[in-house]
C-alpha positions as MATLAB code, in Angstrom:
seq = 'XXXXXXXXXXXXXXXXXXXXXXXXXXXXXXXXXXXXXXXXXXXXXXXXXXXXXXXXXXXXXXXXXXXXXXXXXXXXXXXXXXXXXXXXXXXXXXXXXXXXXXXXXXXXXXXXXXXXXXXXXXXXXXXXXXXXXXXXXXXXXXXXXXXXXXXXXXXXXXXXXXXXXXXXXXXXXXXXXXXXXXXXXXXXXXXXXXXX';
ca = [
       8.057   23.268    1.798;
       6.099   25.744   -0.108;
       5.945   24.856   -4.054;
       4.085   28.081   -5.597;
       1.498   26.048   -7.600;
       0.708   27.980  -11.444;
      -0.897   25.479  -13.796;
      -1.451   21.863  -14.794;
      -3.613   19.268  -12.546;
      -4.296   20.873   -8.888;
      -5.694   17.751   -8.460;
      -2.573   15.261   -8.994;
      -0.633   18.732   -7.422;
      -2.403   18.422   -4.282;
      -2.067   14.544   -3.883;
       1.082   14.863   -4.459;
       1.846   16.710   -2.058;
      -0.679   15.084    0.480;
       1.473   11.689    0.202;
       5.132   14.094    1.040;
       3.158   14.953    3.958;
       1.948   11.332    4.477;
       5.679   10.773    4.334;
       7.456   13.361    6.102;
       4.964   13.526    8.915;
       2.680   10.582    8.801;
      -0.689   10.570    8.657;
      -1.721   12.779   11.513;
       0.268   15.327   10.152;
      -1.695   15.660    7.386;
      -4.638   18.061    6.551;
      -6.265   20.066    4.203;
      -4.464   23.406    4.790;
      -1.170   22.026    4.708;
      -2.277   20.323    1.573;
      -3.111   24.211    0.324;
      -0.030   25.477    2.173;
       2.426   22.848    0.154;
       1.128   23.285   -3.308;
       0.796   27.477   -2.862;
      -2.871   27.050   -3.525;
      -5.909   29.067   -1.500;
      -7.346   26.912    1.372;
     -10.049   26.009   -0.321;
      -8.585   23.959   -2.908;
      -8.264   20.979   -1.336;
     -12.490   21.369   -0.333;
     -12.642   21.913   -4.005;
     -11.622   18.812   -5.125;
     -12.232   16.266   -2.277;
     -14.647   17.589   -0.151;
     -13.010   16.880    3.060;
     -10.080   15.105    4.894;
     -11.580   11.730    4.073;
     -11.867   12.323    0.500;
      -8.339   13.377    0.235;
      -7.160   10.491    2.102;
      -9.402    8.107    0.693;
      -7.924    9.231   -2.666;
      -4.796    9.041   -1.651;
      -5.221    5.748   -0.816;
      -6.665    5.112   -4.141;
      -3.547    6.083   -5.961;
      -0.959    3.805   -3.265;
      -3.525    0.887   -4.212;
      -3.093    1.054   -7.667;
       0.638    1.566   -7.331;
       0.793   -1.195   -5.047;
      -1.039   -3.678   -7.750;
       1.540   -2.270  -10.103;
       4.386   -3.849   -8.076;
       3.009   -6.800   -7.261;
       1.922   -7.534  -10.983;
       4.994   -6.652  -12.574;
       6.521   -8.963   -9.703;
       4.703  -11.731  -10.838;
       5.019  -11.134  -14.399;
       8.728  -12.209  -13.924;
       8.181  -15.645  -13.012;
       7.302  -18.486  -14.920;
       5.450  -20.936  -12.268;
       2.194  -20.164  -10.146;
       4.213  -20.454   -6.555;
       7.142  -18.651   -7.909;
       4.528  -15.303   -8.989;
       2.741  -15.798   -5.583;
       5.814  -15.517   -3.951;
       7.372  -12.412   -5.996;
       4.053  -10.789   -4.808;
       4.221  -11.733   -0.938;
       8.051  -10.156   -1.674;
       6.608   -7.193   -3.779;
       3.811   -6.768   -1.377;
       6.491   -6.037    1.777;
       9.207   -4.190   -0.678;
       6.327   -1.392   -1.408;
       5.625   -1.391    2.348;
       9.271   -0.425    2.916;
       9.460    2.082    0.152;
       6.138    3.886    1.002;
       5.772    3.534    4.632;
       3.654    6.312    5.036;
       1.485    5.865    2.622;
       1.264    2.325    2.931;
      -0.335    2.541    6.244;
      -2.640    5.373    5.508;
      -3.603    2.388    3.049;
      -4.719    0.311    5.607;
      -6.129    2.666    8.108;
     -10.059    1.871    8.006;
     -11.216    4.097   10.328;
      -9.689    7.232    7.860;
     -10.730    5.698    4.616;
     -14.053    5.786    2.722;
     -14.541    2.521    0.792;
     -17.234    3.678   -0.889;
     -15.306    6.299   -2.914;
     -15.032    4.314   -6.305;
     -11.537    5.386   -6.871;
     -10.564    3.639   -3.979;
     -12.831    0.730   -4.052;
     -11.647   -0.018   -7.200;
      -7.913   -0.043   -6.807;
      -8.447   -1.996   -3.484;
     -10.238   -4.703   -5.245;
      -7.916   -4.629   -8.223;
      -5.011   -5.363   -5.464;
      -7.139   -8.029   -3.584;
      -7.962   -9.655   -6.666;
      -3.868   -9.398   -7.806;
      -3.313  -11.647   -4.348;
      -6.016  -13.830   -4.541;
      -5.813  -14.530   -8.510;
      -2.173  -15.656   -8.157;
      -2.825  -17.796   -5.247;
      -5.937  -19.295   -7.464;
      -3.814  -20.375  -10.318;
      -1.237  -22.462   -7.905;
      -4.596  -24.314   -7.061;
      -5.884  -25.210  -10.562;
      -7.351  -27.965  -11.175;
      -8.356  -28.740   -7.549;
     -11.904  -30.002   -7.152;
     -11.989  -27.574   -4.088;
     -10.180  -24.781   -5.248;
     -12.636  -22.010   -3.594;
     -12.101  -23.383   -0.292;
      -8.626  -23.812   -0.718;
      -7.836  -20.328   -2.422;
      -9.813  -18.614    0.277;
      -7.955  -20.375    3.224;
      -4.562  -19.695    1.495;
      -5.265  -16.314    0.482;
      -5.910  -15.284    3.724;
      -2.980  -17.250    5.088;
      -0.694  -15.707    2.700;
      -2.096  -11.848    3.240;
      -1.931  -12.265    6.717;
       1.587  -13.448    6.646;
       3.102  -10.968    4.541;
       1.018   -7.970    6.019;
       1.986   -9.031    9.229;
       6.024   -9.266    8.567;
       5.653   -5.608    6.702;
       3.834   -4.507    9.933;
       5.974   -5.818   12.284;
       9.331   -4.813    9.968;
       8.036   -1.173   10.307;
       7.609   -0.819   13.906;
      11.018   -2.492   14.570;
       9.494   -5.565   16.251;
      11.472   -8.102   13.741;
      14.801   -6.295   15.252;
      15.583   -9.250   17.439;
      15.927  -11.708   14.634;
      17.799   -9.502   12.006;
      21.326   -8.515   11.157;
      21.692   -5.503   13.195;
      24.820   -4.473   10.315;
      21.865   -4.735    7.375;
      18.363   -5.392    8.845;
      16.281   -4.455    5.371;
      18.374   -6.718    3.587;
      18.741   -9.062    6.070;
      14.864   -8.769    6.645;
      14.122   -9.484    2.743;
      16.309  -12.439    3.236;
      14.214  -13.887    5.941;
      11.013  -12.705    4.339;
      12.653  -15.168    1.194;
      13.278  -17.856    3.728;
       9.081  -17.669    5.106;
       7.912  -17.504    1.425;
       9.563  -20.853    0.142;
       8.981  -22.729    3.358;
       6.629  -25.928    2.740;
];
């Protein structure tokens, strides 16, 4: 849909519309033109402000990062213990996967993505370090808590990644209320989280 673009940010205009695109038609759909075409701007805006397809997705990416931290932090901002926040996050973490699936895997697409963009490589590391600090405090205290916090980090990313993952390509079908599989999926999710 063409949205005649007049004044204001181009910038936050075009990503914007980049992540509709993301969303409508996933991330091969999207490219620079249609970025242009969307927001009523020439075809070389999108040059203009992030040199190619990378940079625009890499950007992109940037701002789902940062929204992503958002959601997890204010997550764990409502709970009181350590293993209560770490869990709000493993539940924020697959909520924002379900909300923005689009952009959520352009997130974690590698091969699209330039890390070395700071924009993006600091929102990823202020969304690693969201995960990894909360599973750091429920290890306080213990005389091997790098060890630890590494091993558990990477159990608990891996766990939650993998459910949002396998929620979005319809692989966790077998195992949910057919009636209400999100819900029913957030319930199990729960169930995972507060196992021993």
């Amino acid at each position: 849909m063409t949205k005649p673009y007049h004044h204001g940010d181009l910038r936050a205009a075009l990503l914007m519309a980049a992540e509709e695109i993301v969303n409508r038609d996933g991330v091969a759909g999207l490219t620079l033109r249609g970025v242009a075409r969307d927001v009523g701007a020439s075809h070389a805006a999108p040059k203009n402000h992030f040199d190619d397809l990378t940079g625009l997705v890499s950007e992109l990416a940037a701002v789902g990062f940062n929204r992503f931290a958002d959601r997890m932090q204010a997550a764990a901002a409502a709970q009181a213990s350590p293993t209560d926040k770490l869990n709000a996050i493993g539940r924020a973490y697959v909520e924002f996967a379900l909300a923005d699936p689009g952009l959520f895997q352009l997130m974690f697409r590698g091969e699209r993505l330039d890390k070395t963009r700071p924009a993006l490589h600091e929102a990823m590391l202020r969304a690693f370090g969201t995960l990894t600090g909360s599973v750091a405090a429920t290890h306080e205290g213990d005389p091997d808590a790098a060890r630890i916090t590494r091993a558990h980090a990477a159990r608990a990313w891996s766990m939650v990644h993998g459910f949002a993952i396998l929620l979005l390509d319809d692989r966790l079908n077998p195992l949910l209320d057919a009636d209400a599989p999100r819900a029913d999926a957030l319930a199990l999710l729960d169930d995972m989280l507060t196992m021993g």
